Amino acid sequence: MPRGECQGQGWWHGRFRGCGYRLTIGREAILDVLSKAPGHLSAEDIYIKIHPGHPNVGLTTVYRTLDVLSSLGMVSKLDFGDGRARYELAEGPKGAHHHHHLVCTDCNKVIDYTDFIDEEVELLRETEKGLGKKYNFKITNHVIQFYGLCDKCIHKK
Amino acid sequence: MPRGECQGQGWWHGRFRGCGYRLTIGREAILDVLSKAPGHLSAEDIYIKIHPGHPNVGLTTVYRTLDVLSSLGMVSKLDFGDGRARYELAEGPKGAHHHHHLVCTDCNKVIDYTDFIDEEVELLRETEKGLGKKYNFKITNHVIQFYGLCDKCIHKK
DNA sequence: TCACTATCGAAAATGGTTTCCAATTTCAAA
DNA sequence: TTTGAAATTGGAAACCATTTTCGATAGTGA
Ligand SMILES: [Zn+2]
Ligand SMILES: [Zn+2]
Ligand SMILES: [Zn+2]
Ligand SMILES: [Zn+2]
């Protein structure tokens, strides 16, 4: 099967092999960290977490693997605007852990929230419906992030 | 008046002076470009646009000025995840240039859409209000992106 | 075994942004 | 005017996350 045309369902081993990729030690370690560590990890975060147990996995491999995982739709690459990308396991909009982000532009604190208010749910539903129809898109996912000042940072200065 | 404590209303000259900043030629040129050029400009875009008329305004000054403008709330710093920040005059979510993204995960086509129906704007406003209250956030910006398959890619395979 | 890839890590390169610094400009007070 | 502290400047250098390069290694199927 040619690369890049594998967007189907499945999990780790099968998902990799079926797409022509090999599930190597390093890649497995990276997936392991992503699945266990909470929150949003940078490439370097992952590298540092892996290093004690796998000192021969380089930062380059972390970047490359995250790229592959991202293209397979297994991880989401997030951008909180602080100049370094964060990664988290993707579970899709209907997955149990789907959440949106609230990011403080001052201290970079990130809040994951899952308890969407009615307006937000309706906003998503209506927008997806309208956009899908207008642009002939089959919408499968979304990223929603609000930026602003957190509790503490509002009262600074 | 000490710096950094001026978030009040006003426009260019008064706004600057009142905050202890000086409205210099370079700064005025930058504001001028921002107010005339459509869309989102990178620091370098601005530098290049200004250079013919103001060859003595350096890229560093552009960055510094954008920083000041940003801290005064006069421009929004946007992050589209391509590694370079974009800037636009702050006009709030209702501003003329604000848009969201519709991204095809198969061919990477990106549609900028700005045609929010009033209802969507309203729901977004309500959502921001609700989130702001719930998490004590002062929300100033947002990134909303929908992913899916475009017209052509739906019918492939 | 034998090619053919995929994958690897280290080092170097990249490129947007920030920092540093010495020179210049501004502007209110003297 | 004159003056001096503070603000501002441009260019160079530094910074730093990420990407590219490259030669070596390991898995794969025949
Ligand atoms: Zn969602
Ligand atoms: Zn904060
Ligand atoms: Zn998250
Ligand atoms: Zn918007």
mmCIF file of C-alpha atoms (C1' of nucleotides) and ligand atoms in Angstrom:
data_model
loop_
_atom_site.group_PDB
_atom_site.id
_atom_site.type_symbol
_atom_site.label_atom_id
_atom_site.label_comp_id
_atom_site.label_asym_id
_atom_site.label_seq_id
_atom_site.Cartn_x
_atom_site.Cartn_y
_atom_site.Cartn_z
ATOM 1 C CA MET A 1 0.000 0.000 0.000
ATOM 2 C CA PRO A 2 1.436 3.362 -0.954
ATOM 3 C CA ARG A 3 2.232 5.835 1.747
ATOM 4 C CA GLY A 4 0.090 8.758 2.600
ATOM 5 C CA GLU A 5 -3.144 7.149 1.551
ATOM 6 C CA CYS A 6 -3.847 5.486 4.819
ATOM 7 C CA GLN A 7 -6.292 7.433 6.922
ATOM 8 C CA GLY A 8 -8.398 4.515 8.124
ATOM 9 C CA GLN A 9 -9.197 3.321 11.590
ATOM 10 C CA GLY A 10 -7.110 1.029 13.729
ATOM 11 C CA TRP A 11 -4.532 1.202 16.409
ATOM 12 C CA TRP A 12 -0.806 1.432 16.798
ATOM 13 C CA HIS A 13 0.822 -1.710 15.441
ATOM 14 C CA GLY A 14 -1.658 -2.477 12.730
ATOM 15 C CA ARG A 15 -2.051 1.155 11.850
ATOM 16 C CA PHE A 16 1.643 1.571 11.291
ATOM 17 C CA ARG A 17 2.325 -1.618 9.430
ATOM 18 C CA GLY A 18 -0.713 -1.272 7.256
ATOM 19 C CA CYS A 19 0.554 2.083 6.076
ATOM 20 C CA GLY A 20 4.014 0.806 5.199
ATOM 21 C CA TYR A 21 5.693 2.219 8.261
ATOM 22 C CA ARG A 22 7.593 0.186 10.782
ATOM 23 C CA LEU A 23 6.764 0.384 14.434
ATOM 24 C CA THR A 24 10.249 0.743 15.841
ATOM 25 C CA ILE A 25 11.392 0.933 19.426
ATOM 26 C CA GLY A 26 11.734 4.679 19.247
ATOM 27 C CA ARG A 27 8.322 5.199 17.751
ATOM 28 C CA GLU A 28 6.742 2.941 20.278
ATOM 29 C CA ALA A 29 8.431 4.841 23.088
ATOM 30 C CA ILE A 30 7.097 8.102 21.735
ATOM 31 C CA LEU A 31 3.554 6.766 21.469
ATOM 32 C CA ASP A 32 3.928 5.406 24.969
ATOM 33 C CA VAL A 33 4.858 8.771 26.400
ATOM 34 C CA LEU A 34 2.042 10.477 24.534
ATOM 35 C CA SER A 35 -0.518 8.002 25.772
ATOM 36 C CA LYS A 36 0.572 8.173 29.388
ATOM 37 C CA ALA A 37 1.596 11.753 29.962
ATOM 38 C CA PRO A 38 -1.271 14.141 30.404
ATOM 39 C CA GLY A 39 -1.448 17.458 28.689
ATOM 40 C CA HIS A 40 0.439 18.811 25.764
ATOM 41 C CA LEU A 41 4.035 17.888 25.158
ATOM 42 C CA SER A 42 6.626 19.604 23.052
ATOM 43 C CA ALA A 43 9.076 17.585 20.986
ATOM 44 C CA GLU A 44 11.738 18.286 23.555
ATOM 45 C CA ASP A 45 9.461 17.293 26.432
ATOM 46 C CA ILE A 46 9.021 13.926 24.765
ATOM 47 C CA TYR A 47 12.707 13.589 24.029
ATOM 48 C CA ILE A 48 13.594 14.232 27.658
ATOM 49 C CA LYS A 49 11.000 11.824 28.957
ATOM 50 C CA ILE A 50 12.230 9.083 26.648
ATOM 51 C CA HIS A 51 15.929 9.634 27.053
ATOM 52 C CA PRO A 52 16.551 7.808 30.342
ATOM 53 C CA GLY A 53 15.071 4.582 28.999
ATOM 54 C CA HIS A 54 16.076 5.068 25.375
ATOM 55 C CA PRO A 55 19.239 7.172 25.303
ATOM 56 C CA ASN A 56 19.776 6.259 21.669
ATOM 57 C CA VAL A 57 16.618 7.909 20.393
ATOM 58 C CA GLY A 58 17.515 11.339 19.099
ATOM 59 C CA LEU A 59 15.537 14.526 18.981
ATOM 60 C CA THR A 60 15.474 14.284 15.204
ATOM 61 C CA THR A 61 13.616 11.006 15.443
ATOM 62 C CA VAL A 62 11.117 12.547 17.809
ATOM 63 C CA TYR A 63 10.370 15.275 15.305
ATOM 64 C CA ARG A 64 10.175 12.825 12.443
ATOM 65 C CA THR A 65 7.908 10.452 14.319
ATOM 66 C CA LEU A 66 5.592 13.234 15.392
ATOM 67 C CA ASP A 67 5.390 14.220 11.766
ATOM 68 C CA VAL A 68 4.409 10.714 10.730
ATOM 69 C CA LEU A 69 1.913 10.379 13.546
ATOM 70 C CA SER A 70 0.475 13.724 12.608
ATOM 71 C CA SER A 71 0.057 12.752 8.971
ATOM 72 C CA LEU A 72 -1.622 9.541 10.024
ATOM 73 C CA GLY A 73 -4.001 11.551 12.133
ATOM 74 C CA MET A 74 -2.880 9.847 15.301
ATOM 75 C CA VAL A 75 -1.627 12.966 17.016
ATOM 76 C CA SER A 76 -2.721 16.565 16.868
ATOM 77 C CA LYS A 77 -0.084 19.221 16.454
ATOM 78 C CA LEU A 78 -1.113 22.230 18.476
ATOM 79 C CA ASP A 79 0.056 25.770 18.329
ATOM 80 C CA PHE A 80 -0.342 27.856 21.452
ATOM 81 C CA GLY A 81 1.592 30.766 20.064
ATOM 82 C CA ASP A 82 4.654 30.477 22.273
ATOM 83 C CA GLY A 83 6.935 29.433 19.447
ATOM 84 C CA ARG A 84 7.020 25.727 20.103
ATOM 85 C CA ALA A 85 4.576 23.133 18.855
ATOM 86 C CA ARG A 86 2.759 20.823 21.275
ATOM 87 C CA TYR A 87 1.470 17.366 20.549
ATOM 88 C CA GLU A 88 -1.297 15.264 21.992
ATOM 89 C CA LEU A 89 -2.923 12.000 20.999
ATOM 90 C CA ALA A 90 -5.811 12.669 18.656
ATOM 91 C CA GLU A 91 -9.111 11.127 19.519
ATOM 92 C CA GLY A 92 -11.452 12.938 17.201
ATOM 93 C CA PRO A 93 -14.355 15.247 18.000
ATOM 94 C CA LYS A 94 -16.474 12.380 19.254
ATOM 95 C CA GLY A 95 -13.737 10.784 21.342
ATOM 96 C CA ALA A 96 -14.108 10.720 25.065
ATOM 97 C CA HIS A 97 -11.367 13.190 25.691
ATOM 98 C CA HIS A 98 -12.023 15.737 23.028
ATOM 99 C CA HIS A 99 -11.514 19.177 24.388
ATOM 100 C CA HIS A 100 -10.911 22.763 23.456
ATOM 101 C CA HIS A 101 -8.238 25.104 24.720
ATOM 102 C CA LEU A 102 -8.133 28.324 26.630
ATOM 103 C CA VAL A 103 -4.662 29.831 26.394
ATOM 104 C CA CYS A 104 -3.200 32.669 28.441
ATOM 105 C CA THR A 105 -1.071 34.813 26.186
ATOM 106 C CA ASP A 106 0.858 36.161 29.138
ATOM 107 C CA CYS A 107 1.939 33.133 31.179
ATOM 108 C CA ASN A 108 1.130 30.461 28.572
ATOM 109 C CA LYS A 109 -1.113 28.575 30.949
ATOM 110 C CA VAL A 110 -3.432 26.273 29.013
ATOM 111 C CA ILE A 111 -6.823 25.118 30.220
ATOM 112 C CA ASP A 112 -8.417 22.077 28.608
ATOM 113 C CA TYR A 113 -12.156 22.249 28.842
ATOM 114 C CA THR A 114 -14.690 19.666 27.816
ATOM 115 C CA ASP A 115 -17.828 21.033 29.373
ATOM 116 C CA PHE A 116 -18.951 23.043 26.394
ATOM 117 C CA ILE A 117 -21.740 25.452 26.957
ATOM 118 C CA ASP A 118 -24.856 25.171 24.828
ATOM 119 C CA GLU A 119 -23.906 28.118 22.692
ATOM 120 C CA GLU A 120 -20.600 26.561 21.793
ATOM 121 C CA VAL A 121 -22.144 23.251 20.833
ATOM 122 C CA GLU A 122 -24.700 25.009 18.727
ATOM 123 C CA LEU A 123 -22.062 27.215 17.177
ATOM 124 C CA LEU A 124 -20.136 24.158 16.094
ATOM 125 C CA ARG A 125 -23.140 22.319 14.790
ATOM 126 C CA GLU A 126 -24.475 25.245 12.821
ATOM 127 C CA THR A 127 -21.112 26.282 11.455
ATOM 128 C CA GLU A 128 -20.175 22.799 10.376
ATOM 129 C CA LYS A 129 -23.493 22.371 8.670
ATOM 130 C CA GLY A 130 -23.324 25.717 6.912
ATOM 131 C CA LEU A 131 -19.716 25.380 5.840
ATOM 132 C CA GLY A 132 -20.132 21.800 4.728
ATOM 133 C CA LYS A 133 -22.968 22.753 2.469
ATOM 134 C CA LYS A 134 -21.456 25.938 1.142
ATOM 135 C CA TYR A 135 -18.010 24.589 0.362
ATOM 136 C CA ASN A 136 -18.883 20.950 -0.212
ATOM 137 C CA PHE A 137 -16.655 19.900 2.639
ATOM 138 C CA LYS A 138 -17.088 16.780 4.681
ATOM 139 C CA ILE A 139 -15.987 18.129 8.034
ATOM 140 C CA THR A 140 -14.482 15.544 10.343
ATOM 141 C CA ASN A 141 -12.607 17.504 12.970
ATOM 142 C CA HIS A 142 -11.863 20.918 14.361
ATOM 143 C CA VAL A 143 -9.464 22.853 16.519
ATOM 144 C CA ILE A 144 -10.834 25.580 18.710
ATOM 145 C CA GLN A 145 -8.690 27.763 20.897
ATOM 146 C CA PHE A 146 -9.444 30.946 22.734
ATOM 147 C CA TYR A 147 -6.646 33.278 23.672
ATOM 148 C CA GLY A 148 -6.644 35.830 26.427
ATOM 149 C CA LEU A 149 -5.462 36.639 29.898
ATOM 150 C CA CYS A 150 -5.922 34.240 32.746
ATOM 151 C CA ASP A 151 -7.149 35.054 36.193
ATOM 152 C CA LYS A 152 -3.723 35.870 37.564
ATOM 153 C CA CYS A 153 -2.423 37.738 34.559
ATOM 154 C CA ILE A 154 -5.404 40.068 34.371
ATOM 155 C CA HIS A 155 -4.448 41.463 37.744
ATOM 156 C CA LYS A 156 -0.724 41.837 37.090
ATOM 157 C CA LYS A 157 0.974 45.100 36.216
ATOM 158 C CA MET B 1 2.189 58.284 33.286
ATOM 159 C CA PRO B 2 3.911 54.966 33.707
ATOM 160 C CA ARG B 3 4.088 52.579 30.798
ATOM 161 C CA GLY B 4 1.954 49.555 30.416
ATOM 162 C CA GLU B 5 -0.997 50.930 32.301
ATOM 163 C CA CYS B 6 -2.681 52.512 29.389
ATOM 164 C CA GLN B 7 -5.366 50.418 27.817
ATOM 165 C CA GLY B 8 -7.896 53.169 27.285
ATOM 166 C CA GLN B 9 -9.684 54.316 24.186
ATOM 167 C CA GLY B 10 -8.401 56.742 21.617
ATOM 168 C CA TRP B 11 -6.596 56.788 18.361
ATOM 169 C CA TRP B 12 -3.072 56.882 17.065
ATOM 170 C CA HIS B 13 -1.470 60.129 18.159
ATOM 171 C CA GLY B 14 -3.307 60.585 21.398
ATOM 172 C CA ARG B 15 -3.140 56.939 22.208
ATOM 173 C CA PHE B 16 0.608 56.874 21.830
ATOM 174 C CA ARG B 17 1.395 60.085 23.570
ATOM 175 C CA GLY B 18 -0.930 59.429 26.416
ATOM 176 C CA CYS B 19 0.912 56.196 27.144
ATOM 177 C CA GLY B 20 4.330 57.803 27.174
ATOM 178 C CA TYR B 21 5.281 56.561 23.744
ATOM 179 C CA ARG B 22 6.257 58.786 20.880
ATOM 180 C CA LEU B 23 4.594 58.563 17.515
ATOM 181 C CA THR B 24 7.628 58.541 15.276
ATOM 182 C CA ILE B 25 7.858 58.435 11.498
ATOM 183 C CA GLY B 26 8.569 54.727 11.496
ATOM 184 C CA ARG B 27 5.682 53.912 13.775
ATOM 185 C CA GLU B 28 3.331 56.013 11.744
ATOM 186 C CA ALA B 29 4.460 54.292 8.560
ATOM 187 C CA ILE B 30 3.812 50.901 10.118
ATOM 188 C CA LEU B 31 0.354 51.897 11.264
ATOM 189 C CA ASP B 32 -0.281 53.307 7.818
ATOM 190 C CA VAL B 33 0.582 50.039 6.100
ATOM 191 C CA LEU B 34 -1.499 48.064 8.553
ATOM 192 C CA SER B 35 -4.505 50.274 8.032
ATOM 193 C CA LYS B 36 -4.338 50.154 4.253
ATOM 194 C CA ALA B 37 -3.141 46.677 3.354
ATOM 195 C CA PRO B 38 -5.764 43.976 3.527
ATOM 196 C CA GLY B 39 -5.237 40.665 5.200
ATOM 197 C CA HIS B 40 -2.570 39.579 7.613
ATOM 198 C CA LEU B 41 0.943 40.879 7.285
ATOM 199 C CA SER B 42 4.121 39.406 8.641
ATOM 200 C CA ALA B 43 6.793 41.655 10.083
ATOM 201 C CA GLU B 44 8.787 41.208 6.920
ATOM 202 C CA ASP B 45 5.786 42.019 4.728
ATOM 203 C CA ILE B 46 5.469 45.300 6.556
ATOM 204 C CA TYR B 47 9.178 45.981 6.369
ATOM 205 C CA ILE B 48 9.190 45.437 2.609
ATOM 206 C CA LYS B 49 6.142 47.597 2.060
ATOM 207 C CA ILE B 50 7.631 50.417 4.070
ATOM 208 C CA HIS B 51 11.159 50.220 2.771
ATOM 209 C CA PRO B 52 10.778 52.115 -0.529
ATOM 210 C CA GLY B 53 9.383 55.195 1.209
ATOM 211 C CA HIS B 54 11.292 54.794 4.468
ATOM 212 C CA PRO B 55 14.561 52.997 3.729
ATOM 213 C CA ASN B 56 15.862 53.976 7.124
ATOM 214 C CA VAL B 57 13.294 52.007 9.101
ATOM 215 C CA GLY B 58 14.831 48.692 10.056
ATOM 216 C CA LEU B 59 13.247 45.318 10.531
ATOM 217 C CA THR B 60 14.053 45.476 14.228
ATOM 218 C CA THR B 61 11.980 48.599 14.564
ATOM 219 C CA VAL B 62 9.109 46.879 12.811
ATOM 220 C CA TYR B 63 9.214 44.066 15.343
ATOM 221 C CA ARG B 64 9.520 46.463 18.246
ATOM 222 C CA THR B 65 6.689 48.632 17.032
ATOM 223 C CA LEU B 66 4.416 45.653 16.473
ATOM 224 C CA ASP B 67 5.200 44.614 20.002
ATOM 225 C CA VAL B 68 4.232 47.990 21.372
ATOM 226 C CA LEU B 69 1.101 48.140 19.267
ATOM 227 C CA SER B 70 0.225 44.682 20.409
ATOM 228 C CA SER B 71 0.661 45.540 24.067
ATOM 229 C CA LEU B 72 -1.504 48.610 23.567
ATOM 230 C CA GLY B 73 -4.149 46.417 22.025
ATOM 231 C CA MET B 74 -3.985 48.251 18.731
ATOM 232 C CA VAL B 75 -2.925 45.268 16.659
ATOM 233 C CA SER B 76 -3.634 41.572 16.947
ATOM 234 C CA LYS B 77 -0.793 39.135 16.644
ATOM 235 C CA LEU B 78 -2.034 36.082 14.805
ATOM 236 C CA ASP B 79 -0.534 32.656 14.583
ATOM 237 C CA PHE B 80 -1.435 30.447 11.662
ATOM 238 C CA GLY B 81 1.086 27.811 12.564
ATOM 239 C CA ASP B 82 3.418 28.387 9.660
ATOM 240 C CA GLY B 83 6.220 29.693 11.812
ATOM 241 C CA ARG B 84 5.766 33.387 11.256
ATOM 242 C CA ALA B 85 3.467 35.701 13.116
ATOM 243 C CA ARG B 86 0.943 37.829 11.279
ATOM 244 C CA TYR B 87 -0.398 41.163 12.387
ATOM 245 C CA GLU B 88 -3.547 43.067 11.697
ATOM 246 C CA LEU B 89 -5.164 46.149 13.121
ATOM 247 C CA ALA B 90 -7.281 45.063 16.036
ATOM 248 C CA GLU B 91 -10.888 45.311 15.127
ATOM 249 C CA GLY B 92 -12.242 42.462 17.122
ATOM 250 C CA PRO B 93 -13.877 39.363 15.739
ATOM 251 C CA LYS B 94 -16.175 41.545 13.693
ATOM 252 C CA GLY B 95 -13.289 43.262 11.929
ATOM 253 C CA ALA B 96 -13.173 43.153 8.202
ATOM 254 C CA HIS B 97 -10.228 40.814 7.861
ATOM 255 C CA HIS B 98 -10.873 38.253 10.507
ATOM 256 C CA HIS B 99 -11.453 34.794 9.172
ATOM 257 C CA HIS B 100 -11.474 31.133 10.069
ATOM 258 C CA HIS B 101 -10.043 28.172 8.217
ATOM 259 C CA LEU B 102 -11.427 25.150 6.468
ATOM 260 C CA VAL B 103 -8.636 22.666 5.787
ATOM 261 C CA CYS B 104 -8.722 19.560 3.604
ATOM 262 C CA THR B 105 -6.752 16.819 5.304
ATOM 263 C CA ASP B 106 -6.187 15.027 2.035
ATOM 264 C CA CYS B 107 -4.890 17.654 -0.379
ATOM 265 C CA ASN B 108 -4.114 20.369 2.200
ATOM 266 C CA LYS B 109 -6.254 22.898 0.420
ATOM 267 C CA VAL B 110 -7.175 25.736 2.768
ATOM 268 C CA ILE B 111 -10.251 27.884 2.477
ATOM 269 C CA ASP B 112 -10.378 31.145 4.379
ATOM 270 C CA TYR B 113 -13.947 31.898 5.137
ATOM 271 C CA THR B 114 -15.212 35.182 6.432
ATOM 272 C CA ASP B 115 -18.863 34.811 5.713
ATOM 273 C CA PHE B 116 -20.160 34.151 9.177
ATOM 274 C CA ILE B 117 -23.826 34.601 9.385
ATOM 275 C CA ASP B 118 -24.820 36.933 12.149
ATOM 276 C CA GLU B 119 -26.013 34.048 14.207
ATOM 277 C CA GLU B 120 -22.559 32.500 14.278
ATOM 278 C CA VAL B 121 -20.962 35.723 15.386
ATOM 279 C CA GLU B 122 -23.526 35.980 18.100
ATOM 280 C CA LEU B 123 -22.980 32.412 19.278
ATOM 281 C CA LEU B 124 -19.245 32.935 19.294
ATOM 282 C CA ARG B 125 -19.683 36.033 21.388
ATOM 283 C CA GLU B 126 -21.874 34.161 23.822
ATOM 284 C CA THR B 127 -19.354 31.344 24.010
ATOM 285 C CA GLU B 128 -16.534 33.740 24.764
ATOM 286 C CA LYS B 129 -18.607 35.434 27.390
ATOM 287 C CA GLY B 130 -19.489 32.142 29.030
ATOM 288 C CA LEU B 131 -15.948 30.848 29.001
ATOM 289 C CA GLY B 132 -14.581 34.142 30.232
ATOM 290 C CA LYS B 133 -16.864 34.105 33.206
ATOM 291 C CA LYS B 134 -16.413 30.440 34.002
ATOM 292 C CA TYR B 135 -12.618 30.431 33.910
ATOM 293 C CA ASN B 136 -11.969 34.064 34.745
ATOM 294 C CA PHE B 137 -10.360 34.613 31.396
ATOM 295 C CA LYS B 138 -10.325 37.851 29.494
ATOM 296 C CA ILE B 139 -10.623 36.443 25.994
ATOM 297 C CA THR B 140 -9.109 38.590 23.292
ATOM 298 C CA ASN B 141 -8.745 36.285 20.324
ATOM 299 C CA HIS B 142 -9.496 32.862 18.971
ATOM 300 C CA VAL B 143 -8.470 30.313 16.393
ATOM 301 C CA ILE B 144 -11.169 28.201 14.827
ATOM 302 C CA GLN B 145 -10.309 25.658 12.193
ATOM 303 C CA PHE B 146 -12.363 22.906 10.662
ATOM 304 C CA TYR B 147 -10.777 19.881 9.064
ATOM 305 C CA GLY B 148 -12.284 17.511 6.574
ATOM 306 C CA LEU B 149 -12.365 16.459 2.976
ATOM 307 C CA CYS B 150 -12.866 18.957 0.207
ATOM 308 C CA ASP B 151 -15.138 18.613 -2.772
ATOM 309 C CA LYS B 152 -12.574 16.835 -4.921
ATOM 310 C CA CYS B 153 -11.164 14.577 -2.243
ATOM 311 C CA ILE B 154 -14.544 13.259 -1.184
ATOM 312 C CA HIS B 155 -15.000 11.760 -4.618
ATOM 313 C CA LYS B 156 -11.541 10.265 -5.008
ATOM 314 C CA LYS B 157 -10.777 6.585 -4.636
ATOM 315 C "C1'" DT C 1 22.559 -14.514 0.594
ATOM 316 C "C1'" DC C 2 21.310 -10.113 -1.844
ATOM 317 C "C1'" DA C 3 19.388 -5.951 -3.076
ATOM 318 C "C1'" DC C 4 16.116 -2.403 -1.708
ATOM 319 C "C1'" DT C 5 14.197 0.439 1.310
ATOM 320 C "C1'" DA C 6 13.108 2.495 5.739
ATOM 321 C "C1'" DT C 7 15.086 4.387 9.493
ATOM 322 C "C1'" DC C 8 18.563 6.040 12.289
ATOM 323 C "C1'" DG C 9 21.486 9.901 15.021
ATOM 324 C "C1'" DA C 10 24.623 13.594 14.778
ATOM 325 C "C1'" DA C 11 25.825 17.651 12.864
ATOM 326 C "C1'" DA C 12 24.904 21.503 10.183
ATOM 327 C "C1'" DA C 13 21.745 24.634 8.310
ATOM 328 C "C1'" DT C 14 17.623 27.383 8.438
ATOM 329 C "C1'" DG C 15 14.889 31.275 9.463
ATOM 330 C "C1'" DG C 16 11.877 34.079 12.325
ATOM 331 C "C1'" DT C 17 12.538 36.673 16.284
ATOM 332 C "C1'" DT C 18 14.992 38.851 20.187
ATOM 333 C "C1'" DT C 19 18.852 40.941 22.355
ATOM 334 C "C1'" DC C 20 22.659 43.929 22.542
ATOM 335 C "C1'" DC C 21 24.859 48.278 21.965
ATOM 336 C "C1'" DA C 22 26.321 52.649 20.727
ATOM 337 C "C1'" DA C 23 24.388 56.579 18.415
ATOM 338 C "C1'" DT C 24 20.514 59.678 17.768
ATOM 339 C "C1'" DT C 25 16.219 62.024 18.767
ATOM 340 C "C1'" DT C 26 12.718 63.944 21.687
ATOM 341 C "C1'" DC C 27 10.927 67.078 24.970
ATOM 342 C "C1'" DA C 28 10.025 69.217 29.341
ATOM 343 C "C1'" DA C 29 12.408 71.704 32.665
ATOM 344 C "C1'" DA C 30 15.870 75.100 33.701
ATOM 345 C "C1'" DT D 1 18.032 78.707 24.320
ATOM 346 C "C1'" DT D 2 20.360 74.973 26.865
ATOM 347 C "C1'" DT D 3 20.423 70.657 28.983
ATOM 348 C "C1'" DG D 4 19.973 65.986 30.278
ATOM 349 C "C1'" DA D 5 17.332 61.955 31.136
ATOM 350 C "C1'" DA D 6 14.482 58.936 28.786
ATOM 351 C "C1'" DA D 7 12.922 57.060 24.498
ATOM 352 C "C1'" DT D 8 14.115 55.363 20.156
ATOM 353 C "C1'" DT D 9 16.909 53.946 16.552
ATOM 354 C "C1'" DG D 10 19.401 50.404 13.061
ATOM 355 C "C1'" DG D 11 22.536 46.826 12.409
ATOM 356 C "C1'" DA D 12 24.846 42.920 14.067
ATOM 357 C "C1'" DA D 13 24.888 39.142 16.764
ATOM 358 C "C1'" DA D 14 22.581 35.858 19.469
ATOM 359 C "C1'" DC D 15 18.838 32.799 20.165
ATOM 360 C "C1'" DC D 16 16.324 28.670 19.499
ATOM 361 C "C1'" DA D 17 12.821 25.469 17.622
ATOM 362 C "C1'" DT D 18 12.766 23.043 13.679
ATOM 363 C "C1'" DT D 19 14.463 21.086 9.258
ATOM 364 C "C1'" DT D 20 17.833 19.295 6.230
ATOM 365 C "C1'" DT D 21 21.748 16.625 5.117
ATOM 366 C "C1'" DC D 22 24.417 12.646 5.185
ATOM 367 C "C1'" DG D 23 26.578 8.450 5.971
ATOM 368 C "C1'" DA D 24 25.523 4.377 8.562
ATOM 369 C "C1'" DT D 25 22.431 0.642 10.153
ATOM 370 C "C1'" DA D 26 18.579 -2.467 10.289
ATOM 371 C "C1'" DG D 27 14.413 -4.687 8.472
ATOM 372 C "C1'" DT D 28 12.206 -6.864 4.377
ATOM 373 C "C1'" DG D 29 11.167 -9.856 0.803
ATOM 374 C "C1'" DA D 30 13.328 -12.666 -2.860
HETATM 375 ZN ZN ZN E 1 -14.568 20.398 19.731
HETATM 376 ZN ZN ZN E 2 -1.749 33.889 32.604
HETATM 377 ZN ZN ZN E 3 -5.453 19.795 25.098
HETATM 378 ZN ZN ZN E 4 -12.784 34.188 14.380
#
